[in-house]
Every structure is written in C-alpha cells, then in structure tokens.
C-alpha cells in the first residue's frame, strides 16, 4: 500500500453498534479495503482488515492500545524457560485470572528449532529477568515505568576474579570459540555446550539475574574439560572455551566472583527481539534491503509504535484466495500508511499468531489463520493485559442480532453482559426483562421463546441496567430444505439419542426448528422415533436410515445398531481433501491404473519432497477440509498405509467435543519404514470427550539427514468399536543386543521381544537368521520373547540378524526385521 492511501477513501460506512464497533469500506484504483473495529478493553481496540488488490489479497489483524491507559500493561511471556516453546494461546492463558486477562497477544522472536528448540535468536527479558542476551539485538522494550520503545540494544558483561576480568559474550546462548557464556536455571537443565571446555558453578547469588546490576558469589564447583554441566536452581554456570576456559581454569573453589550484565538502556522490564527494523521515524528502514527474504511474500508479524500507542500487526499468508502474505517492503509500506512511526519485524511464516479477547469472550482466542493450519508453539510473545477489576454489568448483549425460526419451535436467547471495562461478567436470566412485539410468539419465565403458529415478523428486546439489546425475529411456516445434523447414528441395542435438525430458507440461511416440528420415520427395522425426535435403537444389529419430513422437504441420516466398523474416509475422491506442507513440497491425487489400492476402487497418493533445503521439521499434510466425525465412542482409529521405506513419522490430528485438538501417532518417529500395505492405528482413550472428528493425517521428518523424496498411499480411514478381523501386523519391541550395539564380549544369547495385537504369533512361522544362516530360536508366548542361545564362538566384527514371522491370521512382520551388532574383542 502506498503512503497516502487513506486519503483516497471513497466510502466510510459506520454501523450503529454500541461500544465502538464499526466497519469501514474504502475503494480506489489500487483495490478494495475493508476494516472492522471494536473496543476490547480500556484504550484498546481490535481491528480486522481485508485488502484486495490486483497484485494480491491480504488478511490483516491489528490490536492497538494507548500507552499509559489506566489498568493496561504491556508485557512479554514465554514457556517458562529460555529453551522451550508454547503457543501464544497457552502463554496468554497463564495470565488469565479474576484480576488479569490478556486482551491481545502476538508471537515474538525467531527461535532455534534444533535440540535447543525455543531459544530466541535475540535478547529476551521477562519481568526484568534476563532469559537470554547477546551483544546486540533490535528489540521492542517496556521499561519499569511502562514506557515502550523500539531500539538497538547493546549488551556488555564481564566476570571479575582476583582483579582479573573476562568479557561475557552472552547469557543463555550457544557457546562459540573463546567465549564465556553465563547460564542460569532459566536456560535448561544442562548447559548443552557439547564441546569440551570448563564449567564453573557459582552460588551465593541473589537470583534472578537482571540487567545493569552487580552480582557477587563464590565458586562452588569447577568442571574441567567437560561437554556440559548441570545448572543449579540456586546458582549459575560460567562456561568457557579456549581462552575463556583458561581464565576459568585459574579459579579455585571458594573464590569470590563478581559479574554484571549491562545494557545500553536501564530499567528494562520486558524485551522481545526482532530481526529487521521496518520503520524508523515513519520512513522505511535501510535494514530491509539487507534481509534475505525482503522481496518474498510470507505471513508476517510486527510490533509498532504509533504516537502514544503500541500496535501489534499480523498478515496471513501462503493461503491462496484468502491471503498471500507480504514482502518486507509491502509490510513496511502498509504500516507506514496506517500511521506507524517505528516498527520491527518479528518471527513470521507458520509462527505468525494473534490471539484477541473480543467482546463477549472471557479469554483470548486465535483470530488469524496460521499457514500451518494450526497454531504453532513459539518461543515468546508480546501481550497487552488488562488489570481492570470486574464490576457490575452495564451493557447487556445478545449473542445474535437476528433469528429465523420455524413455527411452534422453541429458542432460548443467549445473553451476556459487559462491565465498564469491557470485561464479560455474569448476568442472571431473571435480571433481563423481555419485551416481544405482538404476534411472533411468547416467552416463559425461564427465558425460552416459543414461536407463533403462523408466519410473521417482529423482535425480542432484552434490557438490564438501563441498556437494551434486540433480536429481529422472523417466523416461517415453510422451509426450502431440511438437514439432520447427527452425522451418523451408531447405538447399541436399546440406546436412545436426540435427533437434531436444521432448516434453511430459499437463500440458504438457517431457520431454527425444533425436532418436534418434524415428522419422523425409519427404514431397515433399526428402531423407532417418538414425536420429540428421540430415536430408540432396536434389539438387532442392523443398518438403515432415519428420515425426517417437513411439508414437501425431507432429510435422512444413516444409522446402525451394533458396533460394526465405520469408514470415515475412503479416499476414493478428493472433494474433501486438501494437501499442504511445511518445509517441503507435497501433492495428492487418487490412484491411477496399476497404482496400489487396498480396498475399493481407489486410494490416495501423497507425493512429497522434503529435500528442499529448509531446516526444521518438514511435513506433508492430508487435510480433511470438513473433519469427519466418528460416531459413538470408538476404541481406535486406523487406516491402511502403503509405505515407500522412507522411515518417516506417520501422525494424525482429531478434535474432541470440547474443541481440543489431539495429536496422535500412527507410528513412532522413523517408524513409517515399511514397503507395501500395512494397517496402522491409534487407540482412543476411554475417557475422551466424545464424539471426535478426525481432520488430518501427515508424515513428518525432524531429522535433516532423513529428508527424502517419495510417495506413500492411504486407504480407508476407519473407526473401530470392538475387536474385528485380525488385520494387525506383528511388531518387534525389544532387541538384545540392541541394533548397532558394540560389545566387548560375545553375548550368551540373542533375545527379540515381539507382540501381536490380534490372534498371536504363529510359532511355526518363525525363521531366525544369524549371519544369513537359519539358527534355532525358542519362542515363549507368555513373554513374547524369541531366544537364540549362543553356545559357540562368534568371530570379532559385525554380525547381522534377520527375523521372519507371521501371526496366526497370516499377517507378516512388516518391515522384515534386520539389524546388526558388533563384537569388538
């Protein structure tokens, strides 16, 4: 967006909505721009913008707060450790209480994705404590007095012992040649230095470590020529390599140590780093040209200062026809056009996340659309908090403005209240006084509305504390279509379930309708439905349909009695399938002639390429655009997977009835290592919040050396409710000697523990090969152990083992077990 864009506004439409909720529509030669805004707390507003131009589509979210507003504070948060990650939502939830609540938050700094996952790229200060620091960082900072700034922060530190000093290169950082690093318990359990050096434990220090203060302690323990050391909770570790190690080697236990970590600014309470300053004094920064991705569109996150306000901004990306993301130049130009004066670029891509406590919510929720398809765990976040006390209700609000309802149907309006600080507070049903326009229906003492028996229009008005809220009501006596919302009815004999329905007008808009307004019937002798729409399952295991009719329209839903397996997704069509990837390339299609199919006419082929030169976990996703609900309470979810031997990680995601996303493993890491078809499954906890809806299957690869290119196939995602045919492949659980083991003496026996979930191992099928020669092996069905006793001399060197077996249903171990161990003497 060019500067001056806002001067070209052609239209501004203010919707009459209390508490400063407005929508603005702009149009000019560059495209169309719309922006909605609502106040979410004292001096704090949330804005959502959609900008469509000939060059791209952009979905933008902003939270702006006035610095110094009473009860408002700007803070930062992390997972609790410098090494570790949590989503922005989880970091915000930790601040929620009766006294505090996060109004808005965004992800913060870039971070390591290796074994130090979550370690920020720059300086991080949380509540005055130095979580990590290096010599210079471009930061967004908050002072002890609550003042906010964006600046280049310099750090100098030193350790002094016996009039000799050495510079501190960083706090809780990766240690490089000749560097001395200060480690605190905020880092991790160990220093993780991995290269030989000297580690000195210092105790007797007042913790936590803050900037621009001098600390004194004593040498507690010295470890020389070690890889790493344990960091105590009541002390620090000074870690040195090269010349820094020489300095530390001169210390003795009991020596007094003094040190300080000094910043170019005093009294910093919070600091979060970014990698590029986007704006300086309202102008595009020269730093942008130095960024490697300056001209590439990605999802972006920024924090900016605009006069006396702080503004958090995200733009979504990598989502065709929704939001393309921005280059750094486009992002900076947009921020400038919105009046921002100083701004820095924070972590983006799949990390871009914003949560907001919009009007009527107790807690903040995700408002942007992350490119991963879900919120990513990140290092730290910037938060706008309200410490405003909850007070009496001042504004009553219905959760909807309009109601379309079928004649004689019932509806209970849901309402909430806001106090003077826009906190959601409880309001009792009897505290709301209702007024209904004539002829649309009646309201009982419990606040339940029953529509009139004929069509008409009117309103329901609720009032409390001098404020009013209204629902415009239209009563229908006919509908264009009907839908039974029970996705699939699956019951044991004699069980009951309430059927739920939705009706729609000729424009596809929903009409509220009670199940009792529908005429019900069944086919297939599966049970009965009463006038209230309650289905009672019959006594026999059968399948059929439940049918609902309303005048000239009808709907039906499949039903079954008894726990037979349910196919959730056959993969024979791709209508409900979308392929995505991260740090990889991926595509999907149904199988062609001569390609593998396990059941039915087709399967899904997922082609992937993880060798694209990007570091971090790579993944290729099969997304079910509309998640498929598993009826009832399945014991397991499984599918047939055709492997290419890539040894990746096969995983999945489902959501339970509470809206909680659950990550499941179909294999362990590296376990998708077979070739050909194999049934894989994940057991569902008995105490899960049913029903569950499966939404994603994916392969992931965290190891850089195993990022390959290939293709796998999937067929028939099923829900299983009781034991069925044995389709499970036997597995090897324990190897002794272990794969790759180096032994100083020959073992007396070789043990392999196996298991089979189905009918059990067939002892007659076992073939145990040592160095390609079949040898005697004894199988113990009680322990699952296969044992070969070695009563002869094995030569020095490498030995290979191969194991073939099947279960009693004829399912082979897949992949074939083969590995080696070495005798060194």
mmCIF file of C-alpha atoms in Angstrom, residues 69 88 94 132 267 482 542 544 565 591 725 728 743 760:
data_model
loop_
_atom_site.group_PDB
_atom_site.id
_atom_site.type_symbol
_atom_site.label_atom_id
_atom_site.label_comp_id
_atom_site.label_asym_id
_atom_site.label_seq_id
_atom_site.Cartn_x
_atom_site.Cartn_y
_atom_site.Cartn_z
ATOM 1 C CA UNK A 69 -4.092 3.852 29.904
ATOM 2 C CA UNK A 88 0.647 -17.794 22.030
ATOM 3 C CA UNK A 94 -1.362 -18.485 32.035
ATOM 4 C CA UNK A 132 18.800 -14.743 27.085
ATOM 5 C CA UNK A 267 15.292 -0.399 33.853
ATOM 6 C CA UNK A 482 -34.007 -29.708 5.876
ATOM 7 C CA UNK A 542 -28.849 -53.725 11.566
ATOM 8 C CA UNK A 544 -30.768 -48.350 7.887
ATOM 9 C CA UNK A 565 -16.563 -50.602 11.893
ATOM 10 C CA UNK A 591 -4.609 -43.513 -7.666
ATOM 11 C CA UNK A 725 -10.858 -59.467 11.946
ATOM 12 C CA UNK A 728 -2.649 -56.239 12.703
ATOM 13 C CA UNK A 743 30.029 -55.447 22.538
ATOM 14 C CA UNK A 760 -0.964 -64.089 18.392
#
